[in-house]
Short mmCIF file of C-alpha atoms in Angstrom, two decimals:
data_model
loop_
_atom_site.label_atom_id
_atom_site.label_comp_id
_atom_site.label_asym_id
_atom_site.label_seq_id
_atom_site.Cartn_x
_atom_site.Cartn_y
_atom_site.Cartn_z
CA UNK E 1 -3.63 -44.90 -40.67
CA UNK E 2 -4.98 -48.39 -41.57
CA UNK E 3 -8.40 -46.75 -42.43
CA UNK E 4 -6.66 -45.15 -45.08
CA UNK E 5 -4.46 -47.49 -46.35
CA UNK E 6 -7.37 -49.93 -46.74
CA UNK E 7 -9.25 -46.49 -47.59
CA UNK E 8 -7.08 -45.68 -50.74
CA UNK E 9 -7.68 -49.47 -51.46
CA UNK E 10 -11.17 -49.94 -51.70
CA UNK E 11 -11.50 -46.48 -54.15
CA UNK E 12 -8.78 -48.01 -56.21
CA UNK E 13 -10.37 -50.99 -56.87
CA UNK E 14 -13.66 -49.77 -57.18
CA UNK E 15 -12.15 -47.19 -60.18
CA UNK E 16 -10.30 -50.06 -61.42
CA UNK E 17 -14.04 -52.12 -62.25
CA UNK E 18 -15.71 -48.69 -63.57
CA UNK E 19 -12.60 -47.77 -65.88
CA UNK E 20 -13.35 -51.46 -67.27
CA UNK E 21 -16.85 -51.07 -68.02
CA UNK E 22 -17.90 -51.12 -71.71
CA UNK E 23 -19.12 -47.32 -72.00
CA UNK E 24 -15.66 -45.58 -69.97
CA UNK E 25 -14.39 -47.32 -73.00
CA UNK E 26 -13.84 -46.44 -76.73
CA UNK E 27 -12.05 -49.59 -77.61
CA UNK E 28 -11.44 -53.11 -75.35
CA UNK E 29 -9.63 -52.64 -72.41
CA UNK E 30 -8.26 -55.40 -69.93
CA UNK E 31 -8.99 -55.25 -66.01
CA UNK E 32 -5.37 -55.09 -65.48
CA UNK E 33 -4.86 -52.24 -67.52
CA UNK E 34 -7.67 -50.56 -65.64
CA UNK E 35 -6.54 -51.05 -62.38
CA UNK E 36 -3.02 -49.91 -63.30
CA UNK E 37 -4.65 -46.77 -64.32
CA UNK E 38 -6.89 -46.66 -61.46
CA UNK E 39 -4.37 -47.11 -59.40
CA UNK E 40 -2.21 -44.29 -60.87
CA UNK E 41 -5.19 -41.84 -60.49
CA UNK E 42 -5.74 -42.43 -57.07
CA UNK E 43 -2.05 -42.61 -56.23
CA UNK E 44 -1.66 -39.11 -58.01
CA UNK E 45 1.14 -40.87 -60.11
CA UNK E 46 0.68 -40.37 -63.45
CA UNK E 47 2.08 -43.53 -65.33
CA UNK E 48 -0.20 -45.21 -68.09
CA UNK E 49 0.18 -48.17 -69.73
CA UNK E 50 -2.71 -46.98 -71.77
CA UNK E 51 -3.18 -43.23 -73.43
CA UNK E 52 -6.36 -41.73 -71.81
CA UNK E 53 -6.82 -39.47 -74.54
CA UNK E 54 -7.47 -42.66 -76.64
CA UNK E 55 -9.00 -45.24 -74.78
CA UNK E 56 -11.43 -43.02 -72.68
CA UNK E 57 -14.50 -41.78 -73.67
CA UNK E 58 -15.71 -38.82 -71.94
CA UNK E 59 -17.16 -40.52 -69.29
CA UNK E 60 -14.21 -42.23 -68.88
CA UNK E 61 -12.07 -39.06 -68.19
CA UNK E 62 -14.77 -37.61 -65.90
CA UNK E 63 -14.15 -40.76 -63.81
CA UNK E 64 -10.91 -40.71 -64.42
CA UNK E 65 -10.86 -36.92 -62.97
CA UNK E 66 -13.45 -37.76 -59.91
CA UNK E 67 -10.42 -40.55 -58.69
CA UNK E 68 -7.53 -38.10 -59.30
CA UNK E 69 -9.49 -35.88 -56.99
CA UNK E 70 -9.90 -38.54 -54.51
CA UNK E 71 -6.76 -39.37 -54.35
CA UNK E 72 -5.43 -35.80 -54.29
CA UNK E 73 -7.63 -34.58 -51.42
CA UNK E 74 -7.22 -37.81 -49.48
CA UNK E 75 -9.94 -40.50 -48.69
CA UNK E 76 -10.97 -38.71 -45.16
CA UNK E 77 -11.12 -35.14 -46.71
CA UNK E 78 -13.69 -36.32 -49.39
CA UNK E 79 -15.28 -38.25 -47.19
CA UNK E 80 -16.26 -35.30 -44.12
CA UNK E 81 -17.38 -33.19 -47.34
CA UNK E 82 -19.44 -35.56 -48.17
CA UNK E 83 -20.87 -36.11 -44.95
CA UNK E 84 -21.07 -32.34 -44.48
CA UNK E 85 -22.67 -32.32 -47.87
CA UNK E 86 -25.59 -34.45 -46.26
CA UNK E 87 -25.71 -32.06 -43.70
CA UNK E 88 -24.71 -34.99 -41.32
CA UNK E 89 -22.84 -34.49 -37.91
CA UNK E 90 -19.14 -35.80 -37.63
CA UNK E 91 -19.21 -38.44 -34.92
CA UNK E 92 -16.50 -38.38 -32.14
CA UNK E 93 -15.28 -41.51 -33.94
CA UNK E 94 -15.06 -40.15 -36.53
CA UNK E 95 -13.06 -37.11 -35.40
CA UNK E 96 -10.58 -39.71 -34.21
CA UNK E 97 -9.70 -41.13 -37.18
CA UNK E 98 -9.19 -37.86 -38.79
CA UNK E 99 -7.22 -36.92 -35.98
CA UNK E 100 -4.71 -40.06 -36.51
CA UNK E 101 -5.37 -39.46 -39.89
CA UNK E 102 -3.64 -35.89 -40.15
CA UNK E 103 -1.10 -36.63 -37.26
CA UNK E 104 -3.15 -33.57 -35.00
CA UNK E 105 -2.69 -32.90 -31.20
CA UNK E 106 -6.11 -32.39 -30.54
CA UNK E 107 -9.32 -33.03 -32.13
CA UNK E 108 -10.32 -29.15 -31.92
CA UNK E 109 -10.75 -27.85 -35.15
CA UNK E 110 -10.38 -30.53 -37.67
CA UNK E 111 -13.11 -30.29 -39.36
CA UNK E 112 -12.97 -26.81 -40.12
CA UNK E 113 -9.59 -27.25 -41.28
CA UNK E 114 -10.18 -29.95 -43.29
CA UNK E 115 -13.28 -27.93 -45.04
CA UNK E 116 -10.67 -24.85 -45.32
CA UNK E 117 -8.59 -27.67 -47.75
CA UNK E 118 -10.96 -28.82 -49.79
CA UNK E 119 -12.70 -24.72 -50.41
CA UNK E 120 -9.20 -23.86 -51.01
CA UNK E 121 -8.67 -27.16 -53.20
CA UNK E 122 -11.07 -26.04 -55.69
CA UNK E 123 -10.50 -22.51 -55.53
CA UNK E 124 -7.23 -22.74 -56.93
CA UNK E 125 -7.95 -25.40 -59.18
CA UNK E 126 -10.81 -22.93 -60.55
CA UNK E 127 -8.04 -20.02 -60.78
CA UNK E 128 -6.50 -22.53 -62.81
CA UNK E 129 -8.82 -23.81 -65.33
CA UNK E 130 -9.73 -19.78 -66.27
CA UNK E 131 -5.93 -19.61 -67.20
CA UNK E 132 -5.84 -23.12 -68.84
CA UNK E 133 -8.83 -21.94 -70.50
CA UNK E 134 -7.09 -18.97 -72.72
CA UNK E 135 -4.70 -21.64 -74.31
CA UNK E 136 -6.91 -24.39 -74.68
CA UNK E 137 -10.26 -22.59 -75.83
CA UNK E 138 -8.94 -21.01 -78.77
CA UNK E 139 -7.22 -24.76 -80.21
CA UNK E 140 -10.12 -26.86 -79.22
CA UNK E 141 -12.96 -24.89 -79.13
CA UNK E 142 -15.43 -24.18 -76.21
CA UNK E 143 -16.85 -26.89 -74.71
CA UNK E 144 -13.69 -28.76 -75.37
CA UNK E 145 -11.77 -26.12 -74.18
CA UNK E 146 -13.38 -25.81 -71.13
CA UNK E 147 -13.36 -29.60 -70.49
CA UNK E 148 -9.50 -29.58 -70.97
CA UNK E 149 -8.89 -26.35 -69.11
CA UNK E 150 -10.41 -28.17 -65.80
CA UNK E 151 -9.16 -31.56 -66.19
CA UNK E 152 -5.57 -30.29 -65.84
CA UNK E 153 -6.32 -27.84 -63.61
CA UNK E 154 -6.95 -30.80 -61.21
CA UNK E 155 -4.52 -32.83 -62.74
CA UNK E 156 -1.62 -30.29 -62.06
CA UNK E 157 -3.03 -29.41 -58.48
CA UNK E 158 -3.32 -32.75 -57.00
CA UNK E 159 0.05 -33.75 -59.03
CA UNK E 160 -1.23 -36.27 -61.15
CA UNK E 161 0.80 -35.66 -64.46
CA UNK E 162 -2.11 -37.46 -66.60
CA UNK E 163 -3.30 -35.80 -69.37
CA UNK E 164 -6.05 -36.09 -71.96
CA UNK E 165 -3.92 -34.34 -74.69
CA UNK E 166 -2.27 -37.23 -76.43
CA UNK E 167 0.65 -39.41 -75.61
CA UNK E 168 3.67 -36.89 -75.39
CA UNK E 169 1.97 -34.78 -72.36
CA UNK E 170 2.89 -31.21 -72.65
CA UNK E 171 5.72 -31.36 -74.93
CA UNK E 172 4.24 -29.70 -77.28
CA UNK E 173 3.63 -26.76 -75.89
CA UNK E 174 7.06 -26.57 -74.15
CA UNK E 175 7.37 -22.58 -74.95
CA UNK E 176 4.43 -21.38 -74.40
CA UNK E 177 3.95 -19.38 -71.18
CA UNK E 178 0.58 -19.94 -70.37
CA UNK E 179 0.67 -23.19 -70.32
CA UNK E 180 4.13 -23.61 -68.32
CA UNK E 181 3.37 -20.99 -66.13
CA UNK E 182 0.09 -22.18 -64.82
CA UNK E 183 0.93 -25.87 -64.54
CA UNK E 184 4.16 -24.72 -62.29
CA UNK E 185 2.19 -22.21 -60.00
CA UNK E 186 -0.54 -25.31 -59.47
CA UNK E 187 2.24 -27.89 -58.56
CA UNK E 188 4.24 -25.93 -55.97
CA UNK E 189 1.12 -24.45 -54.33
CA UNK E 190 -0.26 -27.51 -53.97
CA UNK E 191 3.17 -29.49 -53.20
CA UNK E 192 4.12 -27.18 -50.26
CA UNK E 193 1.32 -28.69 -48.11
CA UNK E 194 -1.70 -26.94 -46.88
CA UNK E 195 -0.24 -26.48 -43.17
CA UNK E 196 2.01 -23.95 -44.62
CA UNK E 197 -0.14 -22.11 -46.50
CA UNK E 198 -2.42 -21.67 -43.23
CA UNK E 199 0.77 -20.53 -41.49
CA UNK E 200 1.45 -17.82 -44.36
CA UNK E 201 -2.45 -16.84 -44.71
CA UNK E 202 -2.37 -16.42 -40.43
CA UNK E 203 1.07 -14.26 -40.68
CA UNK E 204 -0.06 -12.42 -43.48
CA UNK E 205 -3.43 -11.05 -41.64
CA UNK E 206 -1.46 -9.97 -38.56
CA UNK E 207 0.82 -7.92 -40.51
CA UNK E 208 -2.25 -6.62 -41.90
CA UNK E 209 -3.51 -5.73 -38.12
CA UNK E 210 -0.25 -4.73 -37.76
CA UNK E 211 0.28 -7.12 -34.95
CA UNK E 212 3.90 -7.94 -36.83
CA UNK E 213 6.44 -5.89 -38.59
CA UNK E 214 6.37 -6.56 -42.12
CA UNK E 215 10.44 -7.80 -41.55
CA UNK E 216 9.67 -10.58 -39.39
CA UNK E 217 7.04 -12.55 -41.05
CA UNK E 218 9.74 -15.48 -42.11
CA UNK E 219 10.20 -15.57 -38.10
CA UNK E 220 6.91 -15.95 -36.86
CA UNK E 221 6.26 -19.07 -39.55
CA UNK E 222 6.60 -21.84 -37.73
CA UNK E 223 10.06 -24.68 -38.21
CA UNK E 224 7.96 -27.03 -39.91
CA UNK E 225 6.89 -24.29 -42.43
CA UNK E 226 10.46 -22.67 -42.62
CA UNK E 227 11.96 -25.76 -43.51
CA UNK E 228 9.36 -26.64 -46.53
CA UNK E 229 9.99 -23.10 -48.11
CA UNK E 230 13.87 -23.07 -47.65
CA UNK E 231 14.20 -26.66 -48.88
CA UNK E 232 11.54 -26.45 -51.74
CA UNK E 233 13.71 -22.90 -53.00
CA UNK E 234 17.03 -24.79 -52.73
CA UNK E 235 15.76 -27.88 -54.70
CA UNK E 236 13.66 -25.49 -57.44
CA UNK E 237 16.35 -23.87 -57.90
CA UNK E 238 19.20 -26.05 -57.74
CA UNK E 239 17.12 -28.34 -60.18
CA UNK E 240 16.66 -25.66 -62.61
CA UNK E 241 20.66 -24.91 -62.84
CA UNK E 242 21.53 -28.51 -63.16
CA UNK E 243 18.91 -29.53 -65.61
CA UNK E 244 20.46 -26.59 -67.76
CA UNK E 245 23.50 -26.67 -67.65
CA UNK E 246 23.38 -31.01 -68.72
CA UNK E 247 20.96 -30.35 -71.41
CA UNK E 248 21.49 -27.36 -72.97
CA UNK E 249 23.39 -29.04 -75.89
CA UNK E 250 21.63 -31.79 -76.21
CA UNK E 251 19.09 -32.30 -79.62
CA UNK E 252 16.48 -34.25 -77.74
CA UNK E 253 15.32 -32.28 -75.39
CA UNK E 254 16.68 -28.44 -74.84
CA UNK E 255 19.08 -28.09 -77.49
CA UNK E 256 16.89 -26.95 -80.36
CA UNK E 257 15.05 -24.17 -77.84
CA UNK E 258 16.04 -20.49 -77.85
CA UNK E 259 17.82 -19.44 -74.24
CA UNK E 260 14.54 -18.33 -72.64
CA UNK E 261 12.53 -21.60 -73.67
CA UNK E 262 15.91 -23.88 -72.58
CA UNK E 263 15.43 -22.25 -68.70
CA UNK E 264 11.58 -22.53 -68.95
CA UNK E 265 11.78 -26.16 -69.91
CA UNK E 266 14.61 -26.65 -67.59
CA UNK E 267 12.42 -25.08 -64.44
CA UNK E 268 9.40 -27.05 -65.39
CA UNK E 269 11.28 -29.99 -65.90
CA UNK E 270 12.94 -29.06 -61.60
CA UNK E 271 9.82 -28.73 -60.61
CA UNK E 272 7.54 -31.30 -62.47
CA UNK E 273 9.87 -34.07 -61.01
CA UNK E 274 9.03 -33.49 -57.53
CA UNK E 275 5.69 -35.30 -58.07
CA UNK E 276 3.41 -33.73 -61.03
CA UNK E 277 4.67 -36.25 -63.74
CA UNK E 278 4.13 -33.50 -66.46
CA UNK E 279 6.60 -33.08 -69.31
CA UNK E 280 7.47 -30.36 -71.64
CA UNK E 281 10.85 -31.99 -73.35
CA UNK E 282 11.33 -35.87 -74.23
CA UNK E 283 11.97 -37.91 -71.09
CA UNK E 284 13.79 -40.57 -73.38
CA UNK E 285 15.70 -38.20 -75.07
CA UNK E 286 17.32 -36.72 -71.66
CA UNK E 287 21.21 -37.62 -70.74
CA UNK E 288 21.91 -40.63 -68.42
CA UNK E 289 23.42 -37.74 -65.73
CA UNK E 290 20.20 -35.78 -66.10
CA UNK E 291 17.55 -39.10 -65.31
CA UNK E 292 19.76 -39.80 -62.30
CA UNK E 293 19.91 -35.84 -60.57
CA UNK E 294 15.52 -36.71 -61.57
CA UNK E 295 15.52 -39.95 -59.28
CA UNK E 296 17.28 -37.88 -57.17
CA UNK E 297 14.50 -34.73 -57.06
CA UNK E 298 11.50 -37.50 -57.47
CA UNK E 299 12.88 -39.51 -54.56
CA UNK E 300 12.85 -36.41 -52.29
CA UNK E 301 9.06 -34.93 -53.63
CA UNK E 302 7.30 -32.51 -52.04
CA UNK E 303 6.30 -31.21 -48.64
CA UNK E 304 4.25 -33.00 -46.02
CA UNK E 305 0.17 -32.19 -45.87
CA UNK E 306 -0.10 -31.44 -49.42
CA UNK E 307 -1.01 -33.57 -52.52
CA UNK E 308 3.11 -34.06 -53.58
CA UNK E 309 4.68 -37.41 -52.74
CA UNK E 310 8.40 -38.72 -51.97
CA UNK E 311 9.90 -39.05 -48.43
CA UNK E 312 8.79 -34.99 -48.56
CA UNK E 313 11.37 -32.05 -48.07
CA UNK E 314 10.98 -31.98 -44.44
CA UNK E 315 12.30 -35.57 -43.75
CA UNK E 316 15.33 -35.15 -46.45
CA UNK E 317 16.08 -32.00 -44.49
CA UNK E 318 15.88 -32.89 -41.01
CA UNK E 319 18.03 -36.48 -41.75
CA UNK E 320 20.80 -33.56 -43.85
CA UNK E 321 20.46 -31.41 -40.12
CA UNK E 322 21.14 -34.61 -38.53
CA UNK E 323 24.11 -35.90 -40.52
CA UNK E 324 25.64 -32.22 -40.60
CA UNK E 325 25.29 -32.36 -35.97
CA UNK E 326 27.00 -35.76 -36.15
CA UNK E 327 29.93 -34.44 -37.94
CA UNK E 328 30.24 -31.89 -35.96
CA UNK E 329 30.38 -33.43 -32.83
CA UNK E 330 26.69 -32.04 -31.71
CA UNK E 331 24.58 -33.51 -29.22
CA UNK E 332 21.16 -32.32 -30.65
CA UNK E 333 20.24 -31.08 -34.06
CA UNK E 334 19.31 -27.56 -34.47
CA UNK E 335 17.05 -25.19 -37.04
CA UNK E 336 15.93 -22.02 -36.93
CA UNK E 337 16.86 -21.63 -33.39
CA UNK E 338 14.51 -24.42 -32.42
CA UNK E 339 16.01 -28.05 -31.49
CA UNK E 340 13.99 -31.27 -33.56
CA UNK E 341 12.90 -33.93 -31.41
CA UNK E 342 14.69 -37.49 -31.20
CA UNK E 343 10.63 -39.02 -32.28
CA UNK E 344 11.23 -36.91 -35.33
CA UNK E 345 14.50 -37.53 -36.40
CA UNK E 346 13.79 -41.31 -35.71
CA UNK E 347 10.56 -41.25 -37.98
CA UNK E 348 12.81 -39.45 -40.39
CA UNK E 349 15.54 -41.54 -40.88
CA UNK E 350 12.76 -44.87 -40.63
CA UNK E 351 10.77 -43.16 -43.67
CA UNK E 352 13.89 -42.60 -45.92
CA UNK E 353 15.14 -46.37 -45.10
CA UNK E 354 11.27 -47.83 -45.99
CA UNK E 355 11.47 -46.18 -48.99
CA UNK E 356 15.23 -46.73 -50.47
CA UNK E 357 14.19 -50.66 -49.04
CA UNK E 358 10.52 -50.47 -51.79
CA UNK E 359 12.73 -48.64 -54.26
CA UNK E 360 15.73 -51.72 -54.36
CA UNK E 361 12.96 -54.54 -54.06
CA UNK E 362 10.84 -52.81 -56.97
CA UNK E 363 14.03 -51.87 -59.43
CA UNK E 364 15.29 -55.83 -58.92
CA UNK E 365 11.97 -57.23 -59.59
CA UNK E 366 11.11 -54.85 -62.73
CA UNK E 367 15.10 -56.00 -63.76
CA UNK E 368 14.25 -59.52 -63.46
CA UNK E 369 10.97 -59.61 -65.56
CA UNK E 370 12.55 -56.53 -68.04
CA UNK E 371 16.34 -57.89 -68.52
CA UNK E 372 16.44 -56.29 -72.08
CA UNK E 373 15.91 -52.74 -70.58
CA UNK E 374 18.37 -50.36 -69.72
CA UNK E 375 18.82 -50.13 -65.93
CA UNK E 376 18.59 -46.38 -66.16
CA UNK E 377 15.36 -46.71 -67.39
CA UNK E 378 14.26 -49.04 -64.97
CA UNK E 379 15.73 -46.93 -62.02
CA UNK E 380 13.74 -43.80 -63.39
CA UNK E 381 10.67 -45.97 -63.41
CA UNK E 382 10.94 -46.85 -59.91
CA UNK E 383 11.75 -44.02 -58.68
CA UNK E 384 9.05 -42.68 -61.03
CA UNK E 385 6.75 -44.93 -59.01
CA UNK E 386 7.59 -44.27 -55.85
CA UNK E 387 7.59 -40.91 -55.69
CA UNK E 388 3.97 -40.78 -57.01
CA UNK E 389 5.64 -38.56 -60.01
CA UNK E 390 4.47 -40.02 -63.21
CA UNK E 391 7.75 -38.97 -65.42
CA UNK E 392 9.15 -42.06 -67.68
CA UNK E 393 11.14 -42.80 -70.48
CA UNK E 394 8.18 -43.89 -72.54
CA UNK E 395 8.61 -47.41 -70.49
CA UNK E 396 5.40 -48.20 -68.81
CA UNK E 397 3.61 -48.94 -71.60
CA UNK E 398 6.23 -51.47 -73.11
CA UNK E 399 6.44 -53.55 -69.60
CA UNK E 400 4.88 -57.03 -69.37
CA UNK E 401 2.08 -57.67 -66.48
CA UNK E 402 4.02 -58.73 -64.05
CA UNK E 403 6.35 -55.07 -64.04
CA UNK E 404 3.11 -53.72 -64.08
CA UNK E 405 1.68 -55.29 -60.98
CA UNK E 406 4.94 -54.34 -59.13
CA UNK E 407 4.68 -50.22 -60.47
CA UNK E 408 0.70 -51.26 -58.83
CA UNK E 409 2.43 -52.26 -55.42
CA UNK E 410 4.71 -49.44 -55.66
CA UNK E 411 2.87 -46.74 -56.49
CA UNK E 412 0.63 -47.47 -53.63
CA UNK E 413 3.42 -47.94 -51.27
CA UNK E 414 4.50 -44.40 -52.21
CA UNK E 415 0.82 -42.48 -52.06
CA UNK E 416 -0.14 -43.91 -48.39
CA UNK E 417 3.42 -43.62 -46.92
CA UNK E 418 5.62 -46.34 -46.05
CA UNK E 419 5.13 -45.62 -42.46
CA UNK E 420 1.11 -45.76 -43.26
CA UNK E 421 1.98 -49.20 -44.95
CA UNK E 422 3.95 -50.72 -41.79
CA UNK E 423 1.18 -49.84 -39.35
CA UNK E 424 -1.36 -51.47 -41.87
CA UNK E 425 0.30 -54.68 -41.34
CA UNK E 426 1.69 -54.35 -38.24
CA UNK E 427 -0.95 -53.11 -36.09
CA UNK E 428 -0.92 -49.56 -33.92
CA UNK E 429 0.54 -51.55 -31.28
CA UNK E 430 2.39 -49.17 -28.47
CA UNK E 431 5.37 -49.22 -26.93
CA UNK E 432 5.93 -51.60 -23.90
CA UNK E 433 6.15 -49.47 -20.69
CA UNK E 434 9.53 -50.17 -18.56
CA UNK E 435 9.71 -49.73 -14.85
CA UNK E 436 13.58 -48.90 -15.55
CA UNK E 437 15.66 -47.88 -18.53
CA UNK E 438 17.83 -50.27 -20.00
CA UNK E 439 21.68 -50.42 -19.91
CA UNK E 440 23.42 -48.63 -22.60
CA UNK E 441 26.43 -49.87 -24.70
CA UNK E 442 27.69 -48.86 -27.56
CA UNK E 443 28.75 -51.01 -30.58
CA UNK E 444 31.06 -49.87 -33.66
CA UNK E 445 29.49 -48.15 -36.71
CA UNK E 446 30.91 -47.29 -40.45
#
């Protein structure tokens, strides 16, 4: 964990000095707003305080793409396909680290999994460019077509929201399918983790063999993958309806659409929130209610293993489970027939705290140095931030240095994990062995 903390780090900074060298650039840019966009790269976040459209040149971008790709892969994925690249051996060291790394039982088989990520990585991000590609060829020509078709094809896989379009992202092309469509498919395929889509690739061949009855392939997935899919569907969905239903009246964002466009915008909007940081409707322009239910959707993110960020569906889940057993007087928690361990549902509940803890320090610091903002706004930066989403109510840009350094801070916080953070300053120190257990007593809570 602290090799990729420090990992995540040493890329950032080293994309923060090559985004600041004279030929990434078409007009002056300062370090600091080359590390913030560094940072935001490699963090998969999205926010700018600078429009890459505008102040890159192409070199710039491809950079600018090579540290999204980093950062949406993961330092130790990149790294092992490099090293396999070289045709070098992976040490048992190294095997180790990935093993930490990726939370793993045993060492078997990491490397093959990890080179089963990155060929499926850039197989769907190829599927995607081809269908970016029949939108983006005809408006901008070939080679430029091309060159925009794969940038946010990665962009939208690894969730990084950052475009090279302009400075209103994809608002402008908020009904057409192609574009909505494809950018949707990429985020939740990518967001639902890759440990899922290995359980649902391994079901799906034996009901091919026949091994399984097509009926019971949802029962064979395993909890962690069941709980991804059912909480990812619920918060899709759920999004969708409420995003609707606020702004369907209102001028700035889906009240001028016809009824089809106002759900398409609404279900990119669900699902863009839960880390991609693309927009198809003015993120200004939406109601109070409707940039709180966001926080809300941003806070939660995606699902472990993949390139989403937030405390992930799983964790949200399992601390709901937990709540829902206290209140009704149960002794363990219970899914899908399966009980979750006490390690888990500590971990849970310890992730969720770490992050609401970043989130309050962040939003009070960005309120002290921004005291003529709107809290809202601030909140939906923060949370913006945090969740490695990228969505904001044309803020970032607008803050002074020091809000900047803090969205930095936080934005890191929120791509390594604030568990991943803890360990890098506290050490991987273990538990002190007892020869008995302690007394228990019990103290009075709410």
């Amino acid at each position: 964990m602290q090799i990729l903390a420090l990992g995540f780090m040493g890329v950032i900074l080293a994309g923060g000095v090559l985004l600041s060298l004279p030929f990434c650039n078409r007009q002056p840019i300062t370090f600091s707003d080359a590390l913030f966009t560094s940072t935001t790269a490699v963090c998969v976040t999205g926010l700018v305080t600078v429009t890459p459209a505008v102040q890159f040149t192409l070199a710039g971008q491809i950079i600018l793409l090579i540290l999204i790709q980093i950062g949406g892969l993961g330092i130790i994925a990149c790294a092992v396909g490099f090293l396999l690249l070289l045709r070098r051996q992976i040490t048992v060291k190294e095997r180790i680290v990935i093993q930490e790394t990726y939370n793993m039982e045993a060492p078997g088989g990491m490397v093959a999994m990890i080179l089963r990520v990155i060929k499926g990585t850039l197989a769907v991000e190829t599927a995607g460019a081809v269908l970016y590609a029949f939108r983006f060829i005809p408006e901008f020509g070939v080679l430029r077509g091309i060159w925009y078709a794969v940038f946010h094809a990665v962009s939208a896989f690894c969730n990084a929201g950052i475009d090279i379009l302009g400075d209103t992202s994809f608002q402008k092309y908020v009904g057409d399918p192609i574009i909505n469509i494809t950018t949707v498919l990429l985020i939740i395929v990518s967001g639902i983790g890759f440990s899922v889509w290995q359980d649902l690739i391994s079901n799906g061949r034996r009901i091919r063999r026949r091994e399984i009855p097509n009926k019971w392939w949802f029962t064979r997935l395993r909890l962690h993958s069941k709980l991804a899919i059912v909480t990812t569907l619920i918060l899709l969905i759920g999004g969708t309806v409420c995003i609707f239903l606020m702004e369907r009246n209102n001028p700035a964002t889906l009240g001028n659409l016809s009824t089809g466009e106002k759900w398409m915008a609404a279900f990119f909007h669900s699902t863009s929130t839960r880390t991609a940081g693309f927009a198809t409707v003015s993120q200004s322009g939406l109601y109070t209610q409707s940039k709180f239910l966001s926080c809300i959707l941003m806070f939660i993110g995606g699902s472990p293993g993949g390139t989403a960020g937030g405390v992930k569906t799983t964790t949200v889940a399992m601390v709901v489970l937990t709540c829902l057993s206290v209140f009704r007087g149960g002794e363990q928690v219970e899914c899908f027939g399966r009980r979750l361990s006490g390690k888990n549902i500590r971990m849970g509940f310890a992730v969720i705290m770490t992050a609401v803890t970043v989130l309050f320090a962040g939003t009070i610091a960005i309120t002290v140095f921004e005291p003529q903002v709107p809290f809202i706004d601030i909140l939906y930066e923060a949370f913006s931030a945090v969740g490695t989403v990228g969505l904001t109510a044309d803020l970032t840009p607008t803050l002074s240095s020091a809000s900047h350094m803090v969205l930095i801070v936080m934005m890191y916080i929120g791509r390594i994990g604030p568990i991943s953070l803890a360990l890098l300053f506290g050490g991987m120190s273990k538990p002190k062995e007892r020869a008995r257990e302690l007394p228990e007593q019990r103290i009075m809570v709410g």
